[in-house]
Structures are given as C-alpha cells and as structure tokens.
Amino acid sequence: MAELITIDDPEDPRLHDYVALTDVELRRRREPEEGLFIAEGEKVIRRARLAGYRMRSMLLSAKWIDQMKDVIDEVPAPVYAVTPAVAEQVTGYHVHRGALASMQRKPAAPVKDVLAGARRVAVFEDLVDHANTGAAFRNAAALGVDAVLLSPRCADPLYRRSVKVSMGAVLSLPYAVLDPWPDGLTLLRDEGFTIAALCLADNAVSLDDFAARPHERLALVFGTEGNGLSTAALRAADEWVTIPMSNDIDSLNVAAASAVAFYATRP
C-alpha cells in the first residue's frame, strides 16, 4: 500500500520529479537522464501501470485521493497530497486534471525486437513537436500499426505533452530509435518490409494506387514538420507515395497525413 504524505511546502525535495514541468528544455534533459517520465491524468496513469511501468510516486490534489484509492492501495510508492496552489508552484502550471505520477522508464527496446511479428510500421524522421508525436502515436495505435521507429532527433514520446496527446498510446505501442539514421532503414528491408516514403515529389505514386497493391510487411516513413523527409531518407526508400490534394492545398500536417496513410494501407 502506498504511503499518503501531505506536503505544504513547494520546495520540499520529495517533489523533485515534478518541478518545472513547463520548462521543456529542462525536462527534455532531466527526464531521460534520471530515467523518469510524467503521466498526467487518471486515465494515462492507469494506462502506464497496465503497460508495466513502475510508479515512483504520485502527486494528487485532495479530490483525486478517493478517485485513485485503488491505485494508492496497490502501488508501493509514496503519494504526495498537495493543494492546487502548491501543485501549481511546483509544476509551473495549473494542474487541472489534479493527478500526476512519476513513472520509471524501461530500458530502450532493440529495433529487431520491436519489428518482430510486425506487419505495419510507422517511421518518423526528426519529428520535433511533442503534440504531433503524441497524435501520430495515437493514430498508429488506432489504425493498425504494430510498431513505431524514430530517428535520433525526434521528440521524446514519453515527454508529458506527447503522452497526454496520445492518450497513453505511447505507453503500449512498441517503439525504438533507429540509429544510425537513415542507414538503419536497410534493416527494415532485410526484414522483408517495403519502405514507402510519404512526400510531395512529382514522380510519387498516389496513395490510392499504392494502397491497392498487396504489402505483406510495410514501413511508412514520414518527415519533419515543414521540410518533410531529408534527401538521404528519400533515397533509402523503395517507393515514394503522395496523398492527392485539392483546392490548392499542397500538404497535410504530419500527424493528419499519418492517419490518412495508416488507414489507407491497414492490413
């Protein structure tokens, strides 16, 4: 059973995991170095536990203590009860969901383990926006993608914003960092995947035509916000695929594009 501890001082060192959650640069350095990530909201906290992540602690406002009682009873980690004002002083924002948990990260998964048994894989190059990362993971989980691979410069999927936007999908969908990039894409080809790069090239095949072909194992590659895929990543692909556009719109947001492509090519 967790220990329930009331804390009134926002400077209390026991709250260290939750300090300055709105400082993106600080948290991007701290969290991977210290092996933690923050789950926000009751649903995400529960999904993190179901996905096998170990809880370090919880930070709850009073009204959430009863709501989370079953978790408090089951998890041998401290639970810090604070007022909304103290929570805001510690985190740097109004914690309107009222429930935060510090979770222990798992060891990085080998790429081959992530690919084992997968038929559909999403690959993202230099996706730097945490909201787009979370949305892309949610799309992948909802639309038949079995695993996600990320280039080394992608945003951290376990950053609080990514986890929140994904509704916890980043916690259950297998993923790994593909390094070196993009040379590591050859591993996908060796594993029998067709590598399809989503791009705006004039000689790209339309998504409708591409999806009409049979693909036993397929990896869909998406580029960074704005610039799209690098020349090196495009050269590493087997196929170039484009989503037909109308009304003088040249492209979709990367998360929206991923949803369209995942749906069109689902097994």
Coordinates of C-alpha atoms in Angstrom, one line a residue:
M1 CA 0.0 0.0 0.0
A2 CA 1.3 3.5 -0.9
E3 CA 2.2 5.9 1.8
L4 CA 0.0 9.1 1.8
I5 CA 2.0 12.1 2.6
T6 CA 0.6 15.7 2.9
I7 CA 3.1 18.3 1.7
D8 CA 2.6 22.1 2.1
D9 CA 6.0 23.3 1.1
P10 CA 6.5 23.6 -2.7
E11 CA 10.3 23.5 -2.0
D12 CA 10.1 20.0 -0.4
P13 CA 12.8 17.9 -2.1
R14 CA 10.5 14.9 -2.3
L15 CA 8.6 16.8 -5.1
H16 CA 11.8 16.9 -7.2
D17 CA 10.3 14.8 -10.0
Y18 CA 7.5 17.3 -10.6
V19 CA 9.5 20.6 -10.6
A20 CA 9.2 23.0 -13.6
L21 CA 7.1 20.7 -15.8
T22 CA 6.6 23.6 -18.3
D23 CA 10.3 24.1 -18.8
V24 CA 10.6 22.0 -22.0
E25 CA 14.4 22.2 -22.4
L26 CA 15.0 21.3 -18.7
R27 CA 12.6 18.4 -18.8
R28 CA 13.9 17.0 -22.1
R29 CA 17.4 16.8 -20.4
R30 CA 16.3 15.7 -17.0
E31 CA 13.8 13.0 -17.6
P32 CA 15.8 10.7 -19.8
E33 CA 18.9 11.3 -17.7
E34 CA 17.0 10.4 -14.5
G35 CA 15.0 7.6 -16.1
L36 CA 11.6 9.0 -15.4
F37 CA 8.6 10.4 -17.2
I38 CA 5.4 12.1 -16.1
A39 CA 1.9 10.6 -16.6
E40 CA -0.8 13.2 -16.3
G41 CA -4.5 12.4 -15.6
E42 CA -6.2 9.4 -14.2
K43 CA -6.6 7.5 -17.5
V44 CA -2.9 8.0 -18.5
I45 CA -1.7 6.9 -15.1
R46 CA -3.8 3.8 -15.2
R47 CA -2.6 3.0 -18.7
A48 CA 1.0 3.5 -17.7
R49 CA 0.6 0.9 -14.9
L50 CA -1.2 -1.5 -17.3
A51 CA 1.7 -1.1 -19.7
G52 CA 4.1 -2.3 -16.9
Y53 CA 5.8 1.0 -16.0
R54 CA 6.9 1.2 -12.4
M55 CA 5.5 4.1 -10.4
R56 CA 8.0 6.2 -8.5
S57 CA 5.4 8.5 -6.8
M58 CA 2.1 10.3 -7.3
L59 CA 1.1 13.9 -6.8
L60 CA -2.6 14.3 -6.1
S61 CA -4.9 17.1 -5.1
A62 CA -7.4 16.2 -2.4
K63 CA -10.4 15.5 -4.7
W64 CA -8.4 12.8 -6.5
I65 CA -7.4 10.8 -3.5
D66 CA -10.7 8.8 -3.3
Q67 CA -10.8 8.5 -7.1
M68 CA -7.3 6.9 -7.1
K69 CA -7.8 4.9 -4.0
D70 CA -7.4 1.5 -5.7
V71 CA -4.1 2.6 -7.2
I72 CA -2.9 4.0 -3.8
D73 CA -3.8 0.7 -2.2
E74 CA -2.0 -1.4 -4.8
V75 CA 1.2 0.6 -5.5
P76 CA 4.1 0.6 -3.0
A77 CA 5.1 4.2 -3.9
P78 CA 4.7 7.5 -2.0
V79 CA 1.6 9.6 -2.7
Y80 CA 2.1 13.3 -2.1
A81 CA -1.2 15.1 -1.3
V82 CA -1.0 18.8 -2.1
T83 CA -3.3 21.7 -2.6
P84 CA -3.8 23.0 -6.1
A85 CA -1.8 26.1 -5.2
V86 CA 1.2 24.0 -4.2
A87 CA 0.9 21.9 -7.3
E88 CA 1.0 25.0 -9.5
Q89 CA 4.0 26.4 -7.7
V90 CA 5.9 23.1 -8.1
T91 CA 4.9 22.3 -11.7
G92 CA 4.6 25.8 -13.1
Y93 CA 1.0 25.5 -14.3
H94 CA -2.5 24.8 -13.0
V95 CA -2.8 21.1 -12.8
H96 CA -6.4 21.0 -13.8
R97 CA -6.5 17.2 -14.0
G98 CA -5.3 17.1 -10.4
A99 CA -3.3 13.8 -10.7
L100 CA 0.3 13.3 -11.8
A101 CA 2.5 10.3 -11.5
S102 CA 6.3 10.0 -11.9
M103 CA 7.0 6.7 -13.7
Q104 CA 10.2 4.8 -14.2
R105 CA 11.3 4.4 -17.9
K106 CA 12.0 1.0 -19.3
P107 CA 15.3 0.1 -21.0
A108 CA 15.4 1.1 -24.7
A109 CA 14.0 -1.7 -26.9
P110 CA 16.2 -3.2 -29.6
V111 CA 14.9 -2.4 -33.1
K112 CA 14.7 -6.1 -34.1
D113 CA 12.6 -6.8 -31.0
V114 CA 10.2 -4.0 -32.0
L115 CA 9.9 -5.3 -35.5
A116 CA 9.3 -9.0 -34.5
G117 CA 5.9 -10.0 -35.8
A118 CA 5.0 -6.5 -37.1
R119 CA 3.2 -6.1 -40.4
R120 CA 2.8 -2.3 -40.4
V121 CA 5.5 0.0 -39.0
A122 CA 5.5 3.8 -38.8
V123 CA 8.8 5.6 -39.2
F124 CA 9.3 9.3 -38.3
E125 CA 12.3 11.4 -39.2
D126 CA 13.1 14.4 -36.9
L127 CA 9.5 14.9 -35.7
V128 CA 10.2 17.7 -33.1
D129 CA 6.8 18.8 -32.0
H130 CA 5.6 16.8 -28.9
A131 CA 1.9 17.2 -29.8
N132 CA 2.5 15.9 -33.3
T133 CA 4.4 13.0 -31.8
G134 CA 1.6 12.1 -29.5
A135 CA -1.0 12.4 -32.2
A136 CA 1.0 10.3 -34.5
F137 CA 1.3 7.5 -31.9
R138 CA -2.4 7.7 -31.2
N139 CA -3.1 7.4 -35.0
A140 CA -0.8 4.5 -35.3
A141 CA -2.3 2.6 -32.4
A142 CA -5.8 3.2 -33.6
L143 CA -5.3 2.4 -37.3
G144 CA -3.5 -1.0 -37.3
V145 CA 0.2 0.0 -37.0
D146 CA 2.2 -2.5 -35.0
A147 CA 5.3 -0.5 -34.1
V148 CA 7.0 2.9 -34.4
L149 CA 10.6 3.7 -35.3
L150 CA 12.0 7.2 -34.6
S151 CA 15.1 8.9 -35.9
P152 CA 17.5 10.0 -33.1
R153 CA 16.4 13.7 -33.4
C154 CA 12.7 13.0 -32.8
A155 CA 10.9 14.4 -29.9
D156 CA 10.7 12.2 -26.8
P157 CA 7.5 10.1 -26.9
L158 CA 7.5 10.0 -23.1
Y159 CA 7.5 13.7 -22.6
R160 CA 4.4 14.7 -20.7
R161 CA 2.7 16.5 -23.7
S162 CA 3.3 13.6 -26.0
V163 CA 1.9 11.1 -23.6
K164 CA -1.1 13.3 -22.9
V165 CA -2.0 13.9 -26.6
S166 CA -1.5 10.2 -27.4
M167 CA -4.0 9.3 -24.6
G168 CA -1.4 6.9 -23.4
A169 CA -0.8 5.1 -26.8
V170 CA 2.9 5.8 -26.5
L171 CA 2.9 3.6 -23.4
S172 CA 1.5 0.5 -25.2
L173 CA 2.7 0.7 -28.8
P174 CA 6.2 -0.8 -29.2
Y175 CA 8.8 1.8 -30.4
A176 CA 12.5 2.2 -30.8
V177 CA 15.1 4.7 -32.0
L178 CA 16.6 3.8 -35.4
D179 CA 20.3 4.7 -35.2
P180 CA 22.2 5.2 -37.4
W181 CA 19.8 7.3 -39.4
P182 CA 18.9 6.8 -42.2
D183 CA 21.3 4.0 -42.9
G184 CA 19.4 1.9 -40.3
L185 CA 16.4 1.7 -42.8
T186 CA 18.3 -1.1 -44.5
L187 CA 17.4 -3.3 -41.5
L188 CA 13.7 -2.9 -42.4
R189 CA 14.4 -4.1 -46.0
D190 CA 16.4 -7.0 -44.6
E191 CA 13.4 -7.9 -42.5
G192 CA 11.1 -8.0 -45.6
F193 CA 9.5 -4.6 -45.3
T194 CA 8.7 -2.4 -48.3
I195 CA 9.8 1.1 -47.3
A196 CA 7.4 3.8 -48.6
A197 CA 8.3 7.5 -48.1
L198 CA 5.4 9.9 -47.9
C199 CA 6.5 13.0 -49.9
L200 CA 5.4 15.6 -52.5
A201 CA 7.6 14.6 -55.4
D202 CA 6.0 14.8 -58.9
N203 CA 7.0 11.2 -59.6
A204 CA 5.5 9.8 -56.4
V205 CA 2.7 7.3 -56.8
S206 CA -0.7 8.3 -55.4
L207 CA -1.6 6.7 -52.1
D208 CA -4.8 5.2 -53.7
D209 CA -2.7 3.3 -56.2
F210 CA -0.1 2.3 -53.7
A211 CA -2.6 1.0 -51.2
A212 CA -4.3 -1.1 -53.9
R213 CA -1.2 -3.3 -54.1
P214 CA -0.6 -6.2 -51.6
H215 CA 2.0 -5.5 -49.0
E216 CA 2.8 -8.2 -46.5
R217 CA 5.2 -6.0 -44.5
L218 CA 5.1 -2.2 -44.9
A219 CA 7.0 0.6 -43.4
L220 CA 5.6 4.1 -43.9
V221 CA 8.2 6.9 -43.5
F222 CA 7.2 10.5 -42.6
G223 CA 9.4 13.6 -42.4
T224 CA 9.7 16.5 -40.1
E225 CA 7.2 19.3 -39.8
G226 CA 7.6 21.8 -42.6
N227 CA 10.5 20.4 -44.6
G228 CA 9.4 16.8 -44.9
L229 CA 11.8 14.0 -45.5
S230 CA 15.5 14.5 -46.0
T231 CA 17.1 13.6 -49.3
A232 CA 19.0 10.8 -47.6
A233 CA 15.8 9.3 -46.2
L234 CA 14.1 9.6 -49.6
R235 CA 17.0 7.8 -51.3
A236 CA 16.7 5.0 -48.7
A237 CA 13.0 4.3 -49.6
D238 CA 11.7 1.7 -52.1
E239 CA 8.7 3.8 -53.1
W240 CA 7.6 7.4 -53.0
V241 CA 4.0 7.9 -52.1
T242 CA 1.9 11.1 -52.1
I243 CA -1.6 11.9 -50.8
P244 CA -3.6 13.7 -53.6
M245 CA -4.6 17.2 -52.6
S246 CA -7.4 19.6 -53.7
N247 CA -8.1 23.3 -53.5
D248 CA -4.5 24.4 -53.9
I249 CA -3.5 22.8 -50.6
D250 CA -0.1 21.2 -51.0
S251 CA 0.1 19.1 -47.9
L252 CA -1.3 18.0 -44.6
N253 CA 0.1 18.3 -41.1
V254 CA 2.3 15.3 -40.5
A255 CA 0.0 13.8 -37.9
A256 CA -3.0 14.1 -40.2
A257 CA -1.1 12.7 -43.1
S258 CA -0.1 9.7 -41.0
A259 CA -3.7 9.0 -40.1
V260 CA -4.7 9.0 -43.8
A261 CA -1.8 6.8 -44.8
F262 CA -2.3 4.3 -41.9
Y263 CA -6.0 3.9 -42.7
A264 CA -5.4 3.5 -46.4
T265 CA -2.7 0.8 -46.0
R266 CA -4.1 -1.1 -43.0
P267 CA -3.8 -4.8 -43.3

